[in-house]
Coordinates of C-alpha atoms and ligand atoms in Angstrom, one line a residue:
M1 CA -28.2 39.5 -53.2
S2 CA -24.7 41.0 -55.4
T3 CA -23.0 43.8 -54.0
Q4 CA -19.6 46.0 -54.8
P5 CA -16.8 45.4 -51.9
G6 CA -17.9 49.1 -49.8
Q7 CA -21.9 49.4 -51.3
P8 CA -23.8 49.5 -47.8
I9 CA -25.8 46.3 -48.1
A10 CA -29.5 45.9 -46.5
L11 CA -29.3 45.1 -42.6
D12 CA -31.4 41.9 -42.9
P13 CA -30.2 39.0 -40.9
A14 CA -32.3 37.0 -42.6
Q15 CA -30.0 37.4 -46.0
I16 CA -26.4 36.8 -44.9
Y17 CA -28.3 33.3 -43.4
S18 CA -29.7 32.9 -46.3
A19 CA -27.2 30.2 -47.1
L20 CA -27.5 27.7 -43.4
P21 CA -29.7 25.1 -43.9
N22 CA -31.2 25.8 -40.6
R23 CA -30.8 29.2 -38.2
G24 CA -31.2 31.1 -35.1
T25 CA -33.4 34.3 -35.8
M26 CA -32.1 37.6 -33.3
P27 CA -34.8 40.1 -33.1
A28 CA -34.4 43.4 -35.8
I29 CA -32.7 46.3 -33.7
D30 CA -33.6 50.0 -33.3
L31 CA -31.8 52.4 -31.9
V32 CA -34.7 56.1 -31.3
A33 CA -34.4 59.5 -29.7
E34 CA -38.6 59.4 -28.8
V35 CA -41.5 56.5 -29.0
P36 CA -44.7 57.1 -31.1
A37 CA -47.5 58.4 -28.4
D38 CA -49.1 55.4 -30.7
A39 CA -47.0 52.8 -30.6
E40 CA -48.3 49.7 -30.1
V41 CA -45.5 47.8 -27.6
D42 CA -45.4 44.1 -26.4
T43 CA -43.0 44.6 -23.1
L44 CA -41.1 47.6 -22.0
I45 CA -37.9 46.9 -20.6
V46 CA -37.9 48.9 -17.1
P47 CA -34.2 49.4 -15.4
V48 CA -34.7 50.0 -11.7
F49 CA -31.5 49.3 -9.2
Q50 CA -31.1 48.6 -5.3
G51 CA -31.1 53.2 -4.0
A52 CA -30.3 53.4 -0.8
N53 CA -33.2 53.6 0.5
G54 CA -35.3 50.4 -1.8
L55 CA -35.6 50.1 -5.3
E56 CA -35.7 53.2 -7.3
L57 CA -36.3 53.5 -10.8
A58 CA -33.1 54.1 -13.4
A59 CA -34.0 56.8 -16.6
T60 CA -36.9 58.2 -15.3
G61 CA -38.4 61.2 -16.9
S62 CA -37.7 59.2 -20.7
G63 CA -41.2 60.0 -21.7
L64 CA -41.9 57.2 -22.1
L65 CA -44.8 57.2 -18.9
S66 CA -45.8 60.4 -17.2
K67 CA -44.8 61.4 -13.4
E68 CA -47.5 60.0 -11.7
Q69 CA -46.6 56.0 -14.5
E70 CA -43.3 56.3 -13.0
I71 CA -45.1 56.7 -9.4
T72 CA -48.1 53.9 -10.1
L73 CA -45.7 51.4 -11.1
W74 CA -42.6 52.6 -7.9
R75 CA -45.6 51.4 -6.3
V76 CA -46.8 48.5 -7.9
L77 CA -43.3 47.5 -7.2
T78 CA -42.3 48.1 -4.1
S79 CA -45.4 46.6 -2.9
V80 CA -44.8 43.0 -5.0
G81 CA -41.1 42.9 -2.5
A82 CA -39.5 43.4 -6.2
T83 CA -36.6 45.2 -4.6
G84 CA -33.9 45.7 -7.8
K85 CA -31.8 43.7 -7.2
R86 CA -29.4 42.6 -9.6
E87 CA -31.2 39.9 -12.1
E88 CA -34.1 40.4 -10.6
L89 CA -37.4 40.6 -13.1
T90 CA -40.8 41.9 -12.8
P91 CA -43.5 41.9 -14.6
V92 CA -46.1 44.2 -14.4
P93 CA -49.4 44.4 -16.2
G94 CA -49.1 47.7 -18.1
E95 CA -53.1 48.2 -17.4
L96 CA -52.5 49.3 -14.0
L97 CA -50.2 52.7 -15.5
A98 CA -53.6 53.2 -17.7
T99 CA -54.4 56.4 -18.5
E100 CA -57.1 57.6 -20.4
G101 CA -58.2 53.5 -21.1
T102 CA -54.9 53.0 -22.7
A103 CA -51.4 51.5 -21.1
P104 CA -48.4 52.1 -22.5
A105 CA -47.8 48.6 -22.9
T106 CA -49.6 45.4 -22.7
K107 CA -46.5 44.1 -19.7
I108 CA -43.7 46.4 -17.9
L109 CA -41.2 44.6 -17.4
A110 CA -38.5 46.1 -14.5
L111 CA -35.0 44.7 -14.9
G112 CA -32.8 45.4 -11.5
L113 CA -29.7 46.8 -12.2
G114 CA -28.1 45.9 -8.4
D115 CA -25.9 49.0 -7.4
I116 CA -26.0 51.6 -10.5
D117 CA -22.9 53.9 -9.3
E118 CA -20.9 50.1 -9.6
S119 CA -22.3 48.5 -12.4
T120 CA -20.1 48.7 -16.1
D121 CA -20.9 49.2 -20.1
E122 CA -20.4 44.6 -19.1
D123 CA -23.2 44.5 -17.0
I124 CA -25.8 46.1 -19.2
R125 CA -24.9 44.3 -22.0
E126 CA -25.7 41.4 -19.4
L127 CA -28.6 42.9 -17.7
A128 CA -29.6 43.6 -21.6
G129 CA -29.6 39.7 -22.5
V130 CA -31.3 38.6 -20.2
A131 CA -34.2 40.8 -20.6
S132 CA -34.3 40.4 -23.7
R133 CA -34.5 36.2 -23.1
A134 CA -37.6 37.2 -20.2
A135 CA -38.9 39.7 -22.9
G136 CA -41.0 36.7 -24.9
L137 CA -42.5 35.0 -27.8
G138 CA -41.8 37.8 -30.9
T139 CA -42.7 40.4 -29.2
K140 CA -42.2 44.4 -29.8
V141 CA -40.0 45.5 -27.2
V142 CA -38.9 48.9 -26.1
S143 CA -36.3 49.8 -22.8
S144 CA -34.7 52.2 -21.7
L145 CA -31.5 50.1 -21.5
G146 CA -30.1 52.7 -23.8
L147 CA -30.7 55.8 -22.2
I148 CA -27.8 54.2 -19.1
S149 CA -25.5 53.5 -22.5
P150 CA -26.6 52.3 -26.0
E151 CA -24.4 50.4 -27.3
A152 CA -24.9 48.1 -24.3
A153 CA -28.1 48.3 -24.2
L154 CA -27.8 47.5 -28.6
V155 CA -25.1 44.8 -28.1
G156 CA -27.2 42.8 -25.2
H157 CA -30.2 43.4 -26.5
A158 CA -29.9 41.7 -29.7
L159 CA -27.3 38.6 -28.7
G160 CA -29.3 38.3 -24.7
G161 CA -32.0 37.8 -28.3
Y162 CA -31.1 34.9 -30.1
R163 CA -32.7 31.7 -30.6
F164 CA -30.7 29.2 -32.1
A165 CA -34.1 27.3 -34.1
G166 CA -33.1 23.8 -34.8
F167 CA -34.8 20.5 -36.7
K168 CA -37.8 20.4 -34.1
G169 CA -40.5 19.9 -37.3
A170 CA -39.6 23.2 -38.0
S171 CA -38.7 22.3 -42.5
A172 CA -35.0 22.6 -43.4
K173 CA -33.2 22.6 -46.1
D174 CA -29.8 20.5 -46.2
A175 CA -26.6 22.2 -47.6
A176 CA -27.0 21.0 -51.3
G177 CA -30.7 22.7 -51.0
Q178 CA -33.0 19.4 -50.8
E179 CA -35.3 19.6 -48.2
V180 CA -35.0 17.6 -44.7
S181 CA -38.6 17.8 -43.8
A182 CA -41.8 18.3 -44.6
K183 CA -43.4 20.0 -42.1
D184 CA -42.9 23.8 -42.2
D185 CA -45.9 25.3 -40.2
A186 CA -44.2 25.4 -37.1
D187 CA -43.1 28.5 -35.4
A188 CA -38.8 28.7 -34.8
S189 CA -38.6 31.5 -33.0
D190 CA -39.1 32.4 -29.6
S191 CA -37.0 35.2 -29.6
P192 CA -38.6 39.2 -29.5
A193 CA -39.7 39.8 -33.1
T194 CA -38.0 44.0 -32.7
I195 CA -36.1 46.0 -29.6
T196 CA -36.8 49.5 -29.9
V197 CA -33.4 51.2 -27.8
L198 CA -34.3 54.7 -26.2
A199 CA -30.9 56.5 -25.9
R200 CA -31.1 60.1 -25.9
E201 CA -29.9 60.6 -28.5
A202 CA -30.5 58.1 -32.5
D203 CA -27.2 58.2 -33.2
A204 CA -26.6 55.7 -36.5
A205 CA -22.8 55.2 -36.6
L206 CA -23.7 53.2 -33.2
L207 CA -27.1 51.6 -35.0
T208 CA -25.6 50.2 -37.9
Q209 CA -22.4 48.7 -35.5
A210 CA -24.6 47.9 -34.2
Q211 CA -26.5 45.7 -35.7
V212 CA -23.2 44.7 -38.0
D213 CA -20.8 43.4 -34.9
A214 CA -24.7 41.3 -34.2
A215 CA -25.5 39.7 -36.8
A216 CA -21.6 38.5 -37.1
V217 CA -21.5 37.1 -33.2
A218 CA -25.2 35.6 -34.8
L219 CA -23.4 34.2 -37.8
A220 CA -21.0 32.5 -35.9
R221 CA -23.1 31.2 -33.5
D222 CA -25.4 29.6 -36.4
F223 CA -22.4 27.0 -38.1
V224 CA -21.2 26.4 -34.9
N225 CA -24.4 24.9 -33.6
T226 CA -25.1 22.9 -37.0
P227 CA -24.5 19.3 -37.1
A228 CA -21.3 17.7 -38.9
N229 CA -23.9 15.4 -41.1
F230 CA -25.0 19.0 -41.7
L231 CA -21.5 21.0 -41.6
Y232 CA -18.9 19.0 -43.6
P233 CA -15.4 20.8 -45.0
E234 CA -17.1 21.1 -49.1
T235 CA -20.6 21.7 -47.1
Y236 CA -19.4 25.1 -45.3
A237 CA -16.9 25.8 -47.9
N238 CA -19.5 26.0 -50.0
T239 CA -21.7 27.7 -47.7
I240 CA -18.7 30.2 -46.7
R241 CA -18.5 31.4 -50.9
E242 CA -22.3 32.5 -51.2
I243 CA -22.1 34.5 -48.2
A244 CA -18.6 35.9 -48.8
E245 CA -19.2 37.2 -52.2
A246 CA -22.5 38.5 -51.3
V247 CA -21.1 40.5 -49.2
G248 CA -17.9 41.1 -51.3
L249 CA -15.7 39.4 -49.9
G250 CA -12.4 37.5 -52.3
V251 CA -13.2 34.7 -52.2
E252 CA -11.5 31.1 -52.9
I253 CA -11.2 28.3 -52.2
L254 CA -8.2 24.5 -52.4
D255 CA -10.1 21.6 -52.1
E256 CA -8.5 18.4 -50.7
K257 CA -6.3 17.5 -54.6
E258 CA -5.0 21.3 -54.8
L259 CA -3.8 20.6 -50.5
E260 CA -2.7 18.5 -52.0
E261 CA -0.6 19.1 -54.2
K262 CA 0.4 22.7 -52.9
G263 CA 2.3 20.6 -50.0
Y264 CA 0.1 21.0 -47.2
G265 CA -0.1 18.0 -45.4
G266 CA -0.7 18.5 -41.8
I267 CA -4.7 19.8 -43.2
V268 CA -4.8 16.6 -45.9
G269 CA -3.5 14.2 -43.3
V270 CA -6.1 15.4 -40.9
G271 CA -8.3 15.3 -42.8
K272 CA -7.1 12.0 -44.9
G273 CA -9.3 9.6 -42.6
S274 CA -13.2 11.3 -43.6
E275 CA -14.5 11.0 -46.6
H276 CA -16.0 14.5 -46.2
A277 CA -11.8 15.5 -47.7
P278 CA -10.9 18.7 -46.9
R279 CA -10.7 22.1 -48.0
L280 CA -8.8 25.1 -47.8
V281 CA -10.0 28.3 -46.9
R282 CA -8.9 32.5 -48.2
L283 CA -11.3 35.3 -47.8
T284 CA -10.0 39.2 -48.4
H285 CA -11.2 42.4 -47.7
E286 CA -10.0 45.5 -49.9
P287 CA -10.9 48.1 -48.3
S288 CA -12.6 50.8 -50.3
A289 CA -10.2 53.4 -49.4
D290 CA -6.0 54.0 -49.4
N291 CA -5.6 53.7 -45.6
E292 CA -1.6 53.6 -43.5
A293 CA -3.2 51.0 -41.4
P294 CA -1.0 47.8 -40.7
Q295 CA -2.6 45.0 -42.8
V296 CA -3.5 41.5 -41.0
A297 CA -4.2 38.2 -40.7
L298 CA -7.0 35.9 -39.0
V299 CA -6.9 32.0 -38.5
G300 CA -10.0 29.9 -36.9
K301 CA -9.3 26.5 -37.1
G302 CA -12.5 24.5 -38.8
V303 CA -13.0 20.5 -37.9
T304 CA -15.8 20.7 -38.2
F305 CA -15.8 17.0 -36.3
D306 CA -13.5 15.9 -34.1
T307 CA -13.3 12.9 -32.6
G308 CA -9.9 12.2 -32.3
G309 CA -9.5 10.0 -35.2
I310 CA -7.2 7.0 -34.2
S311 CA -6.7 8.5 -30.9
L312 CA -10.6 7.9 -30.6
K313 CA -12.7 10.5 -28.1
P314 CA -14.1 8.4 -25.2
G315 CA -17.5 8.4 -26.0
A316 CA -19.4 11.3 -22.8
N317 CA -19.6 14.6 -24.6
M318 CA -17.6 13.7 -27.8
W319 CA -21.3 15.5 -29.1
D320 CA -19.7 18.9 -28.2
M321 CA -17.2 18.1 -30.2
I322 CA -20.1 19.7 -33.4
S323 CA -17.8 23.0 -32.2
D324 CA -14.6 22.0 -33.2
M325 CA -14.9 24.3 -35.9
G326 CA -16.0 27.8 -33.4
G327 CA -12.2 29.3 -34.3
S328 CA -13.5 29.6 -37.9
A329 CA -16.9 30.3 -37.6
A330 CA -15.2 33.1 -35.3
V331 CA -13.3 34.1 -38.6
V332 CA -15.5 34.0 -40.8
A333 CA -18.2 36.0 -39.4
T334 CA -15.0 38.5 -38.4
M335 CA -14.4 39.0 -42.1
V336 CA -18.3 39.9 -42.4
A337 CA -18.7 42.2 -40.7
A338 CA -15.5 43.6 -41.5
A339 CA -17.1 43.7 -45.5
R340 CA -20.3 45.8 -44.0
L341 CA -18.0 48.5 -42.3
D342 CA -15.7 49.1 -44.8
L343 CA -13.2 47.9 -42.3
P344 CA -10.4 50.9 -43.1
M345 CA -8.1 47.8 -43.6
K346 CA -6.8 44.9 -45.9
V347 CA -8.0 41.2 -44.1
I348 CA -7.6 38.7 -44.6
A349 CA -8.7 35.5 -43.6
T350 CA -7.1 31.3 -44.4
I351 CA -9.2 29.3 -42.4
P352 CA -8.6 25.2 -43.1
L353 CA -11.2 23.2 -42.4
A354 CA -11.5 18.8 -42.0
E355 CA -13.0 16.3 -40.3
N356 CA -11.3 15.0 -37.5
T357 CA -12.5 10.6 -38.4
P358 CA -10.6 7.0 -37.8
S359 CA -10.7 4.6 -40.8
S360 CA -7.6 3.1 -42.5
T361 CA -7.0 6.1 -44.4
A362 CA -6.6 7.6 -41.1
T363 CA -3.9 9.3 -39.7
R364 CA -1.7 7.0 -37.9
P365 CA 0.4 7.3 -34.4
G366 CA 4.1 8.2 -35.4
D367 CA 3.5 9.5 -39.3
V368 CA 5.2 12.0 -39.6
L369 CA 3.6 15.2 -42.1
R370 CA 5.2 17.6 -43.6
H371 CA 3.6 21.2 -43.9
Y372 CA 3.4 24.5 -46.5
N373 CA 6.0 25.9 -45.8
G374 CA 8.3 22.5 -45.1
L375 CA 9.1 22.0 -41.7
T376 CA 7.3 18.1 -40.1
T377 CA 5.7 16.6 -37.4
E378 CA 5.9 13.7 -36.0
V379 CA 1.9 13.3 -34.5
L380 CA 1.8 11.2 -31.7
N381 CA -1.7 11.3 -30.9
T382 CA -4.3 12.8 -33.8
D383 CA -6.0 14.3 -31.1
A384 CA -3.8 17.0 -31.1
E385 CA -4.9 18.2 -34.9
G386 CA -6.6 21.8 -34.4
R387 CA -2.4 22.0 -34.5
L388 CA -1.6 20.1 -37.7
I389 CA -4.1 21.8 -40.3
L390 CA -3.1 25.9 -38.5
A391 CA 0.3 25.5 -39.0
D392 CA -0.2 25.2 -42.8
A393 CA -2.7 27.7 -42.3
M394 CA -0.8 30.0 -40.7
A395 CA 2.3 29.5 -42.9
R396 CA 0.2 29.8 -46.0
A397 CA -1.2 33.5 -44.4
C398 CA 2.1 34.9 -42.7
E399 CA 3.3 34.1 -46.2
D400 CA 1.4 37.9 -46.9
E401 CA 3.5 39.6 -45.5
P402 CA 0.7 40.3 -42.5
D403 CA 2.0 42.9 -39.7
Y404 CA -0.4 41.1 -37.3
L405 CA -2.0 37.5 -37.7
I406 CA -5.1 36.8 -35.1
E407 CA -5.7 33.1 -35.1
T408 CA -8.4 31.4 -32.6
A409 CA -9.1 27.4 -32.2
T410 CA -11.2 24.9 -30.0
L411 CA -7.2 23.8 -29.3
T412 CA -6.7 22.2 -25.5
G413 CA -8.9 20.5 -22.9
A414 CA -6.3 22.2 -20.8
Q415 CA -7.8 25.6 -21.3
M416 CA -10.6 24.1 -19.8
V417 CA -8.0 23.2 -17.0
A418 CA -6.6 26.3 -16.7
L419 CA -9.5 29.3 -16.8
G420 CA -12.1 27.5 -16.7
N421 CA -15.2 27.1 -20.1
R422 CA -16.1 31.1 -19.8
T423 CA -13.0 32.7 -20.4
P424 CA -10.1 32.9 -23.6
G425 CA -5.7 31.8 -23.0
V426 CA -4.7 34.7 -25.4
M427 CA -0.7 34.0 -25.6
G428 CA 1.3 35.2 -28.7
S429 CA 3.7 38.8 -28.6
I430 CA 3.9 40.2 -25.8
A431 CA 2.9 43.7 -26.4
F432 CA 0.1 42.3 -29.0
R433 CA -1.0 39.3 -26.7
D434 CA -1.5 41.9 -23.8
K435 CA -3.5 44.5 -26.3
V436 CA -5.5 41.7 -27.4
A437 CA -6.3 39.9 -23.5
E438 CA -7.1 44.0 -22.7
L439 CA -9.4 44.7 -25.1
S440 CA -11.0 41.4 -24.4
Q441 CA -11.9 42.9 -21.5
E442 CA -13.5 45.8 -22.6
I443 CA -15.7 44.2 -24.4
G444 CA -17.0 41.2 -22.2
E445 CA -15.5 38.2 -24.1
N446 CA -12.7 38.1 -21.0
G447 CA -9.8 36.9 -22.7
W448 CA -6.9 36.8 -20.1
A449 CA -2.8 36.6 -21.2
M450 CA -1.1 34.0 -20.4
P451 CA 2.0 33.3 -21.0
L452 CA 5.1 30.8 -23.6
P453 CA 7.4 29.6 -20.8
P454 CA 10.2 29.1 -22.5
E455 CA 10.4 25.2 -21.5
L456 CA 7.4 24.1 -22.8
G457 CA 8.9 24.8 -26.4
E458 CA 11.4 22.9 -25.3
A459 CA 8.7 19.9 -25.0
L460 CA 7.4 19.6 -29.0
K461 CA 11.4 18.2 -30.5
S462 CA 11.0 14.3 -32.1
D463 CA 13.1 12.2 -33.1
V464 CA 12.2 12.4 -35.7
A465 CA 10.8 14.9 -37.5
D466 CA 11.4 18.9 -36.6
L467 CA 8.5 18.4 -33.8
R468 CA 6.3 16.5 -32.3
N469 CA 2.4 18.1 -31.7
I470 CA 2.1 16.3 -28.6
S471 CA 5.1 16.9 -25.4
A472 CA 5.5 13.7 -23.1
S473 CA 4.3 15.9 -19.7
R474 CA 0.4 16.6 -19.1
W475 CA 1.7 20.0 -17.8
G476 CA 0.7 23.4 -19.3
G477 CA -1.0 22.0 -21.8
M478 CA -3.1 25.3 -24.0
S479 CA 0.4 26.8 -23.9
V480 CA 2.3 23.3 -25.8
A481 CA 0.1 24.4 -28.1
G482 CA 0.4 27.3 -28.3
H483 CA 4.6 26.8 -28.5
Y484 CA 4.0 24.6 -31.0
L485 CA 1.6 27.1 -33.3
A486 CA 4.6 29.9 -32.9
N487 CA 6.9 28.2 -35.0
F488 CA 4.1 29.1 -37.7
V489 CA 4.9 32.2 -37.9
T490 CA 7.4 33.9 -39.6
E491 CA 10.2 36.9 -37.7
G492 CA 8.5 39.8 -37.6
V493 CA 5.2 39.2 -38.2
E494 CA 3.3 39.4 -34.2
W495 CA 0.7 37.2 -34.0
V496 CA -1.6 35.8 -30.8
H497 CA -3.7 33.6 -30.3
I498 CA -7.2 32.8 -29.0
D499 CA -7.4 29.5 -27.0
I500 CA -11.3 29.2 -26.9
A501 CA -12.5 25.9 -26.2
G502 CA -14.5 26.3 -22.9
P503 CA -15.2 30.2 -24.1
A504 CA -16.6 28.7 -28.4
Y505 CA -19.5 26.7 -27.2
N506 CA -22.2 26.9 -24.0
T507 CA -22.3 23.5 -22.8
E508 CA -24.9 24.7 -19.5
G509 CA -27.7 26.8 -18.9
A510 CA -28.0 30.1 -20.7
F511 CA -26.5 33.3 -18.8
G512 CA -26.1 37.1 -20.2
Y513 CA -26.3 37.2 -23.1
T514 CA -25.1 34.2 -24.0
P515 CA -28.2 31.9 -25.4
K516 CA -26.7 27.5 -25.1
R517 CA -24.2 26.0 -27.1
G518 CA -23.0 28.0 -29.9
T519 CA -21.4 31.3 -28.1
G520 CA -19.9 33.2 -31.1
V521 CA -16.6 34.6 -28.8
P522 CA -14.8 35.6 -29.7
V523 CA -15.1 38.3 -32.7
R524 CA -16.0 40.7 -30.9
T525 CA -12.6 40.8 -29.9
I526 CA -10.9 40.2 -33.1
L527 CA -13.3 42.7 -33.8
A528 CA -12.5 44.7 -31.4
T529 CA -9.3 44.3 -31.6
L530 CA -8.9 45.5 -36.0
R531 CA -11.2 48.6 -35.0
H532 CA -7.8 49.4 -32.8
L533 CA -5.0 48.4 -35.2
A534 CA -7.0 50.5 -37.7
G535 CA -6.2 53.3 -36.0
T536 CA -2.9 52.5 -35.4
T537 CA -0.3 52.3 -38.7
K538 CA 2.0 50.3 -39.7
E539 CA 4.9 51.5 -37.6
G540 CA 3.3 51.1 -34.4
Ligands
LIG601 N1 -10.5 20.4 -29.9 C1 -10.4 19.3 -29.6 C2 -10.0 20.7 -27.7 C3 -11.4 21.4 -27.4 C4 -11.5 19.7 -26.0 C5 -12.1 21.5 -27.1 C6 -12.6 20.3 -25.4 C7 -13.1 22.0 -26.7 C8 -12.7 21.2 -25.7 C9 -8.5 19.2 -29.3 O1 -8.5 19.0 -30.7 C10 -7.8 18.4 -28.9 O2 -8.9 17.1 -28.9 N2 -6.8 18.9 -28.3 C11 -6.1 17.3 -26.8 C12 -4.7 17.8 -26.8 C13 -4.1 16.1 -26.8 C14 -4.6 15.4 -26.8 C15 -2.7 16.9 -26.3 C16 -6.6 17.9 -25.4 O3 -6.8 18.5 -25.2 O4 -6.9 16.4 -25.2
LIG602 MN1 -8.3 17.0 -31.3
LIG603 ZN1 -9.8 19.7 -31.8

């Protein structure tokens, strides 16, 4: 697959993922104003809600069910005790609604919305996700949730239908293209095959945007879900190249020798303990048409595995550090979406990739590293490695003189202490920070603005270098890291730092449209921010 910038490409997620050794599946989504009478439907999703006098059908009169069928459905649902409360799922055999021997679907799935007057777009996204997960394997689903909000139904259904295939006996290729298992008969897909969303009007632009956004979130999830024995800097960079070139992004990759020569001391220092040498990937999106929009730089932390290095982490939960490249995954996925949608602004991503592991060649506590912009850091804890590679990447990104810099990273455990594991911490230039947090709230990733109190920046002074990489105190670790990064942003660049240590990776059960493991956060926050900035001009 090869296309020129700005040309449309096939919206087949499988093509986009072909470079990954294993991949998740996501249902194909479609938006229609009418479902053909002879369509084969496995599961028909019908929203219901808690009215003043008990269960009521939402979005009635869609043409999918006749008045008589709606009445029968209401009778069946109330007779089995369904109430319409939020997240209540009631399966009903389609046969019960058959007219002249023809059922509208094999199964009707009544989906409780709770109080419909209180429900927001995010509620609809979450409930669509819940319904996708309940719809069953390889099924053809039709959903009337789009009659309430087409955008929310499309996104929620697609994201909730994502499943990570994994390696369970299924055929998989490693990044070098070698077969890792001979068995290829297992069906890895257990998500619905297709989800057709019914809406008042089949808006093609809305559908395309939802498809591209959902594919981007799936791509970020796939990267995060891929174990570190497959995904290390070299294979990751090569995979990014394959995907990025396919959508018409400019690609540049620096290997360990070039990083050393060009003075990327932070990336080299973090990566030098591993046999898997570090990389720096740069992706460029040039819009096809002239525009007045500001130029944006994206930076994402790509630690393909974080053992802590010489300051080794404890064993318990170290496996979660497979997610320590979540920021980079979100940035790559956002760039792919920017190219596919031809967003009308120039965007350059700078993505540092390294594996943080102990060995006799690893950076030691007390070592001093020199960054790309000349600043030096005394490394007192090799587990505070993300900021070291981001420092170089942010300094490089600022050389392009962007108007805005959006950086995201699984940076600190302190993010989870402060905000829990579903709420990204958003720091940086005050007005831009607040805008990004607001947009993140709107799209349901729920980023929250956090301060950078000046005294926490003071705690990063070193006796022997410009900075130390940890403060002497336990408090405010998320903001301390934010302060550290601020040293690598050029004056005049509006910047934001999004700490996604918890939100990038779901270590508990699936909820709403969020599966286990990789979540794809903050892809949609960054996309919402780019769309917002595309509507502004350089002067603000
Ligand atoms: N990758 C971790 C942060 C992290 C922790 C992400 C848990 C996801 C889940 C980061 O590199 C790290 O180890 N940070 C240290 C910093 C400390 C040494 C100042 C931390 O948070 O403990
Ligand atoms: Mn670490
Ligand atoms: Zn880390």
